mmCIF file of C-alpha atoms and ligand atoms in Angstrom:
data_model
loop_
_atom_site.group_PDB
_atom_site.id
_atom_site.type_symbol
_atom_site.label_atom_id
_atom_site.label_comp_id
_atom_site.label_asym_id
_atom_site.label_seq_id
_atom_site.Cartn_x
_atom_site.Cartn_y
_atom_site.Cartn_z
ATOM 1 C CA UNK A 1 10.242 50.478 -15.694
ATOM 2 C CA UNK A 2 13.350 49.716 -13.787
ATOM 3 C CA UNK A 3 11.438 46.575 -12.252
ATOM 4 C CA UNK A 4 11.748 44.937 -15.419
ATOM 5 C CA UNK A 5 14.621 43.742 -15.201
ATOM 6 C CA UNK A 6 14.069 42.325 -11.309
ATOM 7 C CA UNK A 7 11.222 39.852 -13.030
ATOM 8 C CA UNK A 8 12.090 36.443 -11.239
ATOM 9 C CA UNK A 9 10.280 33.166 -11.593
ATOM 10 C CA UNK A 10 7.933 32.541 -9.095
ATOM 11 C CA UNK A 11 8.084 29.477 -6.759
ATOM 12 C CA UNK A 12 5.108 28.091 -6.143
ATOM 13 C CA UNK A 13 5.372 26.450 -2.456
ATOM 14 C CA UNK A 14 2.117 24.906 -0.654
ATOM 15 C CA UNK A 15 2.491 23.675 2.618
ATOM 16 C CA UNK A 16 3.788 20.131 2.757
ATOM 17 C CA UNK A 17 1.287 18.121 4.746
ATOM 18 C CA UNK A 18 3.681 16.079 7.222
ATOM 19 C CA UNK A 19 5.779 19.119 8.424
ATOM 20 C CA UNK A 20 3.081 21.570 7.754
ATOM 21 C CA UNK A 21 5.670 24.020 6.580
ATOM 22 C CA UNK A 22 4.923 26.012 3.219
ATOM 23 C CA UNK A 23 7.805 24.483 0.394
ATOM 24 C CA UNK A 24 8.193 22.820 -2.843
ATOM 25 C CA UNK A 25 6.647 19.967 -2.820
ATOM 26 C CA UNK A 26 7.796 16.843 -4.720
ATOM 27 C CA UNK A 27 6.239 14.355 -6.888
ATOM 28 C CA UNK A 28 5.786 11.679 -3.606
ATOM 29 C CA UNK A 29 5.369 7.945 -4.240
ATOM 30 C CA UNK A 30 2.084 6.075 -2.343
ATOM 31 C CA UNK A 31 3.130 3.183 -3.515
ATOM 32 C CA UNK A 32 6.586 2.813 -4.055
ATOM 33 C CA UNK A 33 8.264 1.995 -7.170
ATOM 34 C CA UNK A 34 9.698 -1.373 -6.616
ATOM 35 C CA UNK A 35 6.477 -2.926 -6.508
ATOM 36 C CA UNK A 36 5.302 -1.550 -9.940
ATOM 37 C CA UNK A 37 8.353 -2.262 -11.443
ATOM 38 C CA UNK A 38 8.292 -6.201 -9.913
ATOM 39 C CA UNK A 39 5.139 -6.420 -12.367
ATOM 40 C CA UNK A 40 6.421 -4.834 -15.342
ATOM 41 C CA UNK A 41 6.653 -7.574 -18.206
ATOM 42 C CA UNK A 42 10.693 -8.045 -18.394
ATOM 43 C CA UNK A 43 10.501 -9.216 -22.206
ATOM 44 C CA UNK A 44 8.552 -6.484 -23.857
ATOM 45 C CA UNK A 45 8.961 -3.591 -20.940
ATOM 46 C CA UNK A 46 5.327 -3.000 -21.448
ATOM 47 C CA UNK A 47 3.779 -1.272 -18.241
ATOM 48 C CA UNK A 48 0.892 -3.227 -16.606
ATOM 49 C CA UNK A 49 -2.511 -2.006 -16.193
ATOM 50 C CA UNK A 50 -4.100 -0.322 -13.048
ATOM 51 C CA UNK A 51 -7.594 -1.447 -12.896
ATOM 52 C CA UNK A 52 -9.853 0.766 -10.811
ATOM 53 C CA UNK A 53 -13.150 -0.577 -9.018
ATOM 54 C CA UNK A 54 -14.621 2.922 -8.563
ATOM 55 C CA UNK A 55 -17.382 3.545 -10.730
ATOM 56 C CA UNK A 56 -17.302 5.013 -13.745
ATOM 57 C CA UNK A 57 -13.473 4.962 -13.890
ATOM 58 C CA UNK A 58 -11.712 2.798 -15.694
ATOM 59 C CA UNK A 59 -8.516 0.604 -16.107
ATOM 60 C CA UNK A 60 -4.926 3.037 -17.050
ATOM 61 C CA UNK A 61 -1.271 2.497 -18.088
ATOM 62 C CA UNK A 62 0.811 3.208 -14.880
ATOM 63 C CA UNK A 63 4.795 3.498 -15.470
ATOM 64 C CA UNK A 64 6.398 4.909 -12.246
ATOM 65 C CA UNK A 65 3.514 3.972 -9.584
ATOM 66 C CA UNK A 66 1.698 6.050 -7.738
ATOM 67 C CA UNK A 67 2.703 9.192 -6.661
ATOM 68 C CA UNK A 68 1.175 13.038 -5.613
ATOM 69 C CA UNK A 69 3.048 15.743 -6.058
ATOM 70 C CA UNK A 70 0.982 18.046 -3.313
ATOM 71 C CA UNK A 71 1.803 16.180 -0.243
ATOM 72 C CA UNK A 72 4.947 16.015 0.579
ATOM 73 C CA UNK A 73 7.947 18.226 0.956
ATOM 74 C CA UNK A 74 11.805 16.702 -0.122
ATOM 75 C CA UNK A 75 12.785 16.360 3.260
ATOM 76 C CA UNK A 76 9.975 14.457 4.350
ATOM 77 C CA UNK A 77 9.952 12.257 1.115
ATOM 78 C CA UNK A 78 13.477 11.157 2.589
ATOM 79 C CA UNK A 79 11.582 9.998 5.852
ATOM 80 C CA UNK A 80 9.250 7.843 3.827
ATOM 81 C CA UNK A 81 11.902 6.846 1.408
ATOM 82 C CA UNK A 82 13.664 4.823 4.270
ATOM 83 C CA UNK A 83 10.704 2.734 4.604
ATOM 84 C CA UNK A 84 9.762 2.220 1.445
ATOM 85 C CA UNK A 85 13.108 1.148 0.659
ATOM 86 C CA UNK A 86 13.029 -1.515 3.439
ATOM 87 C CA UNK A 87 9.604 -2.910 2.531
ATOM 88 C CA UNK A 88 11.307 -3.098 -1.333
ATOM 89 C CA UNK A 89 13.937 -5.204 0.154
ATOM 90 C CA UNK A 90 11.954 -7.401 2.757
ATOM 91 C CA UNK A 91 9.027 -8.188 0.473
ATOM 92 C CA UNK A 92 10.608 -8.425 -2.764
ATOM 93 C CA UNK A 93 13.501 -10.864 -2.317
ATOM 94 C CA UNK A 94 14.150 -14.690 -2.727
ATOM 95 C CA UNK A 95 12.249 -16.808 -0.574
ATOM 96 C CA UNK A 96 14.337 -19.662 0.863
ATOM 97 C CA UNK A 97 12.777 -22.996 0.463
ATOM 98 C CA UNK A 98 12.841 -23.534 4.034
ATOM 99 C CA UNK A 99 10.511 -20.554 4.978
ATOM 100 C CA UNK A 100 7.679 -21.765 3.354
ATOM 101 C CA UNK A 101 4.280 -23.386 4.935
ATOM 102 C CA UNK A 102 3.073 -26.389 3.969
ATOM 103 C CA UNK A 103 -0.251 -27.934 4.168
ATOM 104 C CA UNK A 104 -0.362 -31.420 5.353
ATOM 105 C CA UNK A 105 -0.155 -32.580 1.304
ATOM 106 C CA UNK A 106 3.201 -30.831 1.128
ATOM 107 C CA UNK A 107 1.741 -27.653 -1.099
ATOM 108 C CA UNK A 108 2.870 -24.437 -0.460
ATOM 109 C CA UNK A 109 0.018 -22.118 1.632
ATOM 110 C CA UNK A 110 2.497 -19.551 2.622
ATOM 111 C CA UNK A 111 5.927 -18.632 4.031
ATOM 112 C CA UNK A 112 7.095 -16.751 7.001
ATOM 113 C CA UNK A 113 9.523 -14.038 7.234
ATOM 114 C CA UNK A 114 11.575 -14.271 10.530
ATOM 115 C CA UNK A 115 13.524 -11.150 11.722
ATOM 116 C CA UNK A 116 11.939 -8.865 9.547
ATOM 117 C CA UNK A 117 12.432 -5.363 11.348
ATOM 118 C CA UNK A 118 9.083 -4.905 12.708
ATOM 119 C CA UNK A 119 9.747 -1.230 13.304
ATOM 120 C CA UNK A 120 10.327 -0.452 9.927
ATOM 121 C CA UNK A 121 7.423 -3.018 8.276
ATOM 122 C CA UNK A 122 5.140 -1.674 10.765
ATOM 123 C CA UNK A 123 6.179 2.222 9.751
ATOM 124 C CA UNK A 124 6.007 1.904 6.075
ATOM 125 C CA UNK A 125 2.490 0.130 5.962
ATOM 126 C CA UNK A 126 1.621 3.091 8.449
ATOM 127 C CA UNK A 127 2.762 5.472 6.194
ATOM 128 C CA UNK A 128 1.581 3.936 3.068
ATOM 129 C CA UNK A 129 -1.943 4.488 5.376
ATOM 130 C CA UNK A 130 -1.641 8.120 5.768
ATOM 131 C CA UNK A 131 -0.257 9.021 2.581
ATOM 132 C CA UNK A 132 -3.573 7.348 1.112
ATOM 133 C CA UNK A 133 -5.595 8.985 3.366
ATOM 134 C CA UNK A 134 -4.279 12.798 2.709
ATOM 135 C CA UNK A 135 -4.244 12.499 -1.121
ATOM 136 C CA UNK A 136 -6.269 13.553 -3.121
ATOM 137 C CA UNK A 137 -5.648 11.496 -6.086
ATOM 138 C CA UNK A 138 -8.993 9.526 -7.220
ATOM 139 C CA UNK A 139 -7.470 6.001 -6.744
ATOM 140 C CA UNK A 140 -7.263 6.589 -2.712
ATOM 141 C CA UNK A 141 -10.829 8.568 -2.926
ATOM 142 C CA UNK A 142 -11.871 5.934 -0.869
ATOM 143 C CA UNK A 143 -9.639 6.122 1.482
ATOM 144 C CA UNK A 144 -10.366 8.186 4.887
ATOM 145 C CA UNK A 145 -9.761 7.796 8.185
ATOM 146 C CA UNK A 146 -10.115 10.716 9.796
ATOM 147 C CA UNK A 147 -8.283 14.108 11.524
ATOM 148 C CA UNK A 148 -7.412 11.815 14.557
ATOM 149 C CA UNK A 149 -6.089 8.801 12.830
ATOM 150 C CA UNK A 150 -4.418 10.586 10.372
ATOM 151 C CA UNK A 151 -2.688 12.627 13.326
ATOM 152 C CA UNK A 152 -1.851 9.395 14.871
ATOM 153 C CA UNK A 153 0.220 7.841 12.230
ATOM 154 C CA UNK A 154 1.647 11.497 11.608
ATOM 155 C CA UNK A 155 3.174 10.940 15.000
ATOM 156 C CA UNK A 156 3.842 7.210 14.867
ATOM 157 C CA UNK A 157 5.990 7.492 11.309
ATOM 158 C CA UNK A 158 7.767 10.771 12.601
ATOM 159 C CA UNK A 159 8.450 9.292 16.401
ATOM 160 C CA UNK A 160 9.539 6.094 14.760
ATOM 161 C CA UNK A 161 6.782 4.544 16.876
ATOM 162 C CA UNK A 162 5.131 1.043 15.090
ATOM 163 C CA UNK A 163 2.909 0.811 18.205
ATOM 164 C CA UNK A 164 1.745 -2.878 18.719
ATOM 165 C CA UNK A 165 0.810 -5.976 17.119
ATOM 166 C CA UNK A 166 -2.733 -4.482 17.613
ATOM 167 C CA UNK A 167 -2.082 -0.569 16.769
ATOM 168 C CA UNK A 168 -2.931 -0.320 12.843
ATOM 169 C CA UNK A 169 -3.367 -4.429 13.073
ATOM 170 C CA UNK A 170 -1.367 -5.358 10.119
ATOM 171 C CA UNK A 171 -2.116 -8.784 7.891
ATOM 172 C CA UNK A 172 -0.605 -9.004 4.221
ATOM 173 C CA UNK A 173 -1.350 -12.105 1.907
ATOM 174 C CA UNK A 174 -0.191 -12.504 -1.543
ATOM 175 C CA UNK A 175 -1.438 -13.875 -4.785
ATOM 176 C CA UNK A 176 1.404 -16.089 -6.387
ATOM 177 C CA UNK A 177 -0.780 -16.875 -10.005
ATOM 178 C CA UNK A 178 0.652 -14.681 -12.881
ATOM 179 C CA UNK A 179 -2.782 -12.950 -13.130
ATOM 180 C CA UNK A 180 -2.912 -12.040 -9.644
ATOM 181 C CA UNK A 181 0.845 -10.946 -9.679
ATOM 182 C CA UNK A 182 0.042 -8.261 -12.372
ATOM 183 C CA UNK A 183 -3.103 -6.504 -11.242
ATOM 184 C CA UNK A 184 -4.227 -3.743 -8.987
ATOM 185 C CA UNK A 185 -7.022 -2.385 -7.544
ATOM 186 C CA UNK A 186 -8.288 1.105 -5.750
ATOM 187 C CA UNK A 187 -8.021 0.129 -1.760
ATOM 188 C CA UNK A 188 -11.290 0.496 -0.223
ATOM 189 C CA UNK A 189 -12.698 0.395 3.279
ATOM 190 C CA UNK A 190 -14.297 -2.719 4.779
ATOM 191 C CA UNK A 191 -15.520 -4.335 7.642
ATOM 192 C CA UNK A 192 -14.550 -7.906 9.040
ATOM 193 C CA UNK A 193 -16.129 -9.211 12.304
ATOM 194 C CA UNK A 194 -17.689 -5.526 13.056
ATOM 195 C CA UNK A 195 -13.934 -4.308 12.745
ATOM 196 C CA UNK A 196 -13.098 -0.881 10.376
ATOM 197 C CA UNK A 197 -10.402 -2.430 8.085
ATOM 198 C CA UNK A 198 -8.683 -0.872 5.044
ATOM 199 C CA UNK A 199 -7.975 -3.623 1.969
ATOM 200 C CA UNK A 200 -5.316 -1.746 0.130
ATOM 201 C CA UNK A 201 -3.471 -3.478 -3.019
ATOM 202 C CA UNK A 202 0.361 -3.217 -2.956
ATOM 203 C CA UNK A 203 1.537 -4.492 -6.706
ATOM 204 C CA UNK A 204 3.663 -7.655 -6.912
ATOM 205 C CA UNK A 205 0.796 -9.758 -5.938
ATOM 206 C CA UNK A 206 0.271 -8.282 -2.203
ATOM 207 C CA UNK A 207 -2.607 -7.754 -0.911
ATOM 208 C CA UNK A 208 -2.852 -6.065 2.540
ATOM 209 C CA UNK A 209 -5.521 -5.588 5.518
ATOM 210 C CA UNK A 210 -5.072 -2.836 8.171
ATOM 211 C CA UNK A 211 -7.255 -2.040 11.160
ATOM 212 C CA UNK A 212 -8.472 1.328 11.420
ATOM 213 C CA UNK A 213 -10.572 1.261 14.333
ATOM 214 C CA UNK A 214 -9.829 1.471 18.362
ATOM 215 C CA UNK A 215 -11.168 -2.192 19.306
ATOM 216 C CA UNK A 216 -8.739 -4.609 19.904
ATOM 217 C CA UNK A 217 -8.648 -8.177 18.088
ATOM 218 C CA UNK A 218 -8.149 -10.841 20.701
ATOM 219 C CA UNK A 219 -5.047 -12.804 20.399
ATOM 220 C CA UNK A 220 -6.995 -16.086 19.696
ATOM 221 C CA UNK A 221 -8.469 -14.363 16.709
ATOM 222 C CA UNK A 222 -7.354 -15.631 12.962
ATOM 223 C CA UNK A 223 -6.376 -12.256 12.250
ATOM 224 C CA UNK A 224 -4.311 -11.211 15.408
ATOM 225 C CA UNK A 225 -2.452 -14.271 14.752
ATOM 226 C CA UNK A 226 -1.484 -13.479 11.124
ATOM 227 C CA UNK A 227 -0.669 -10.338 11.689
ATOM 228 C CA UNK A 228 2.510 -8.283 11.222
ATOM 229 C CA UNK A 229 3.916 -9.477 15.090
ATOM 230 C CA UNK A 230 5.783 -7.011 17.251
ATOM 231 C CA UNK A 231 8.300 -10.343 17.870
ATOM 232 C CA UNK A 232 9.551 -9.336 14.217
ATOM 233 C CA UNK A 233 7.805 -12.494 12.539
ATOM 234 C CA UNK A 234 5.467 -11.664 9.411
ATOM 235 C CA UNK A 235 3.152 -14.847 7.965
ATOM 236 C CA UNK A 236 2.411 -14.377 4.355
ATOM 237 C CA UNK A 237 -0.142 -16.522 3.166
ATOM 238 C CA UNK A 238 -1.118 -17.328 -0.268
ATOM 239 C CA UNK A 239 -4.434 -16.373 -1.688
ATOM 240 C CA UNK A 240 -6.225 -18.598 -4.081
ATOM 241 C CA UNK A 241 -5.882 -17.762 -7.787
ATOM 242 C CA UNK A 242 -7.112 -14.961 -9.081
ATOM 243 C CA UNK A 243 -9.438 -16.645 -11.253
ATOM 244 C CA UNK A 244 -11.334 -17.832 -8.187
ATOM 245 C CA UNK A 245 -10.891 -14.841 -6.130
ATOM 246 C CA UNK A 246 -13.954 -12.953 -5.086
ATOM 247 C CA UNK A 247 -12.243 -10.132 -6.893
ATOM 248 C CA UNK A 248 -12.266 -11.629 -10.357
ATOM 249 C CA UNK A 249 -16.023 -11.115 -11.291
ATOM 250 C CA UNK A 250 -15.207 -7.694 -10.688
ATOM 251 C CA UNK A 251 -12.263 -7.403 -12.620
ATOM 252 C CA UNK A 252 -14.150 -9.450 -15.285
ATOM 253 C CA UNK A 253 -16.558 -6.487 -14.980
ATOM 254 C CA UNK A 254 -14.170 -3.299 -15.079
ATOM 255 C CA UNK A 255 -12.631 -5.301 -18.125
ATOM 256 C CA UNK A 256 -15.485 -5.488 -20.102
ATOM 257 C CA UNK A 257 -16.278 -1.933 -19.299
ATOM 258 C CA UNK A 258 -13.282 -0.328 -20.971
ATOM 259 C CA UNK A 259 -13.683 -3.140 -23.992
ATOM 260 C CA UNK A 260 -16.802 -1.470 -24.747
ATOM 261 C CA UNK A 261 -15.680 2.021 -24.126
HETATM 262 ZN ZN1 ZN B 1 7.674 18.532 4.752
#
């Protein structure tokens, strides 16, 4: 009966997936916060909606963005944190008027982000990648790449190693309409030119593309020369409006889903 008294809480630890070591984990963003709370109406606070293009699930409030709390350990949050709090600050301030592209009518297509630290892009789209991939959480079901790519960002994010233009091939685009600013969808895998890509939506209107797949893009190709450039330069170019996106008839069709439901 003595034991009574030595009754302690229990502490639940699992192991942490980056170090491997068995801790408490931590409720670990995906998607960091900034980018959720760059859509959140300023007037009436209201949180916008996550609409989900896997089937049979349907659209749901988000507040704090997406996070797991079974991946990730506190000390290794703090290694993602740095990069998520640079890609915050890179993508998410002024533009000056100078930076942006113009077509040869003089409207806006894009801008360009000279000496953004491609390290430190590079790493937190990398790790934005794997943290996808090991969740379990049902918006990043589609998401898998696999024991040996998933080992390979492990070691690029903890050797602070962005690997080249062509490593992880990086090209982001943004919507700039007010509909397109405020939505989100699951990322999902596709293929462009025979090419394994990932399409993963970031919040804040940006859209990104990331190569999963060993085959190099040439540097004459579209793509390679959009892409997230070792040289620290990062194109951003607009997408059309939502409205006339190829994602809007199914948006159109998840929203009609949960109207009937
Ligand atoms: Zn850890």
């Amino acid at each position: 009966m003595g034991e009574i008294g030595k009754i302690k809480f229990l502490e639940i630890n699992m192991e942490c997936k980056f170090c491997l070591k068995d801790k408490k984990l931590i409720d670990a963003h995906i998607i960091p916060r900034c980018f959720f709370e760059a859509m959140r109406d300023k007037k009436d606070n209201r949180p916008f909606q996550l609409l989900s293009n896997t089937k049979n699930e349907y659209s749901q409030k988000l507040w704090i963005g997406l996070y797991d709390k079974n991946i990730l350990c506190e000390d290794c949050e703090k290694v993602f944190q740095k990069y998520d709090d640079y890609a915050c600050k890179a993508l998410l301030s002024n533009i000056d008027e100078s930076d942006y592209i113009l077509d040869p009518n003089g409207n806006k297509i894009g801008y360009k982000l000279e000496n953004v630290d491609y390290k430190k892009l590079k790493l937190f789209f990398l790790s934005v990648l794997w943290r996808a991939s090991v969740s379990k959480r049902k918006e990043f079901k589609k998401v898998d790449i696999g024991r040996s790519f998933e080992d390979r960002l492990k070691a690029m994010v903890k050797n602070f190693d962005p690997g080249s233009t062509n490593d992880f091939l990086l090209v982001l685009r943004r919507f700039i309409d007010d509909l397109g600013k405020n939505f989100l969808m699951d990322p999902y895998k596709l293929r462009i030119d025979e090419i394994n890509f990932y399409r993963f939506y970031l919040g804040a209107g940006y859209e990104f593309h990331i190569k999963v797949d060993k085959r190099n893009l040439k540097k004459s190709d579209v793509l390679y020369l959009l892409a997230l450039r070792s040289e620290s330069l990062l194109y951003v170019p607009f997408r059309e409006n939502l409205l006339s996106s190829k994602e809007f008839p199914i948006l159109k069709d998840i929203l009609n889903k949960s109207k009937k439901r």
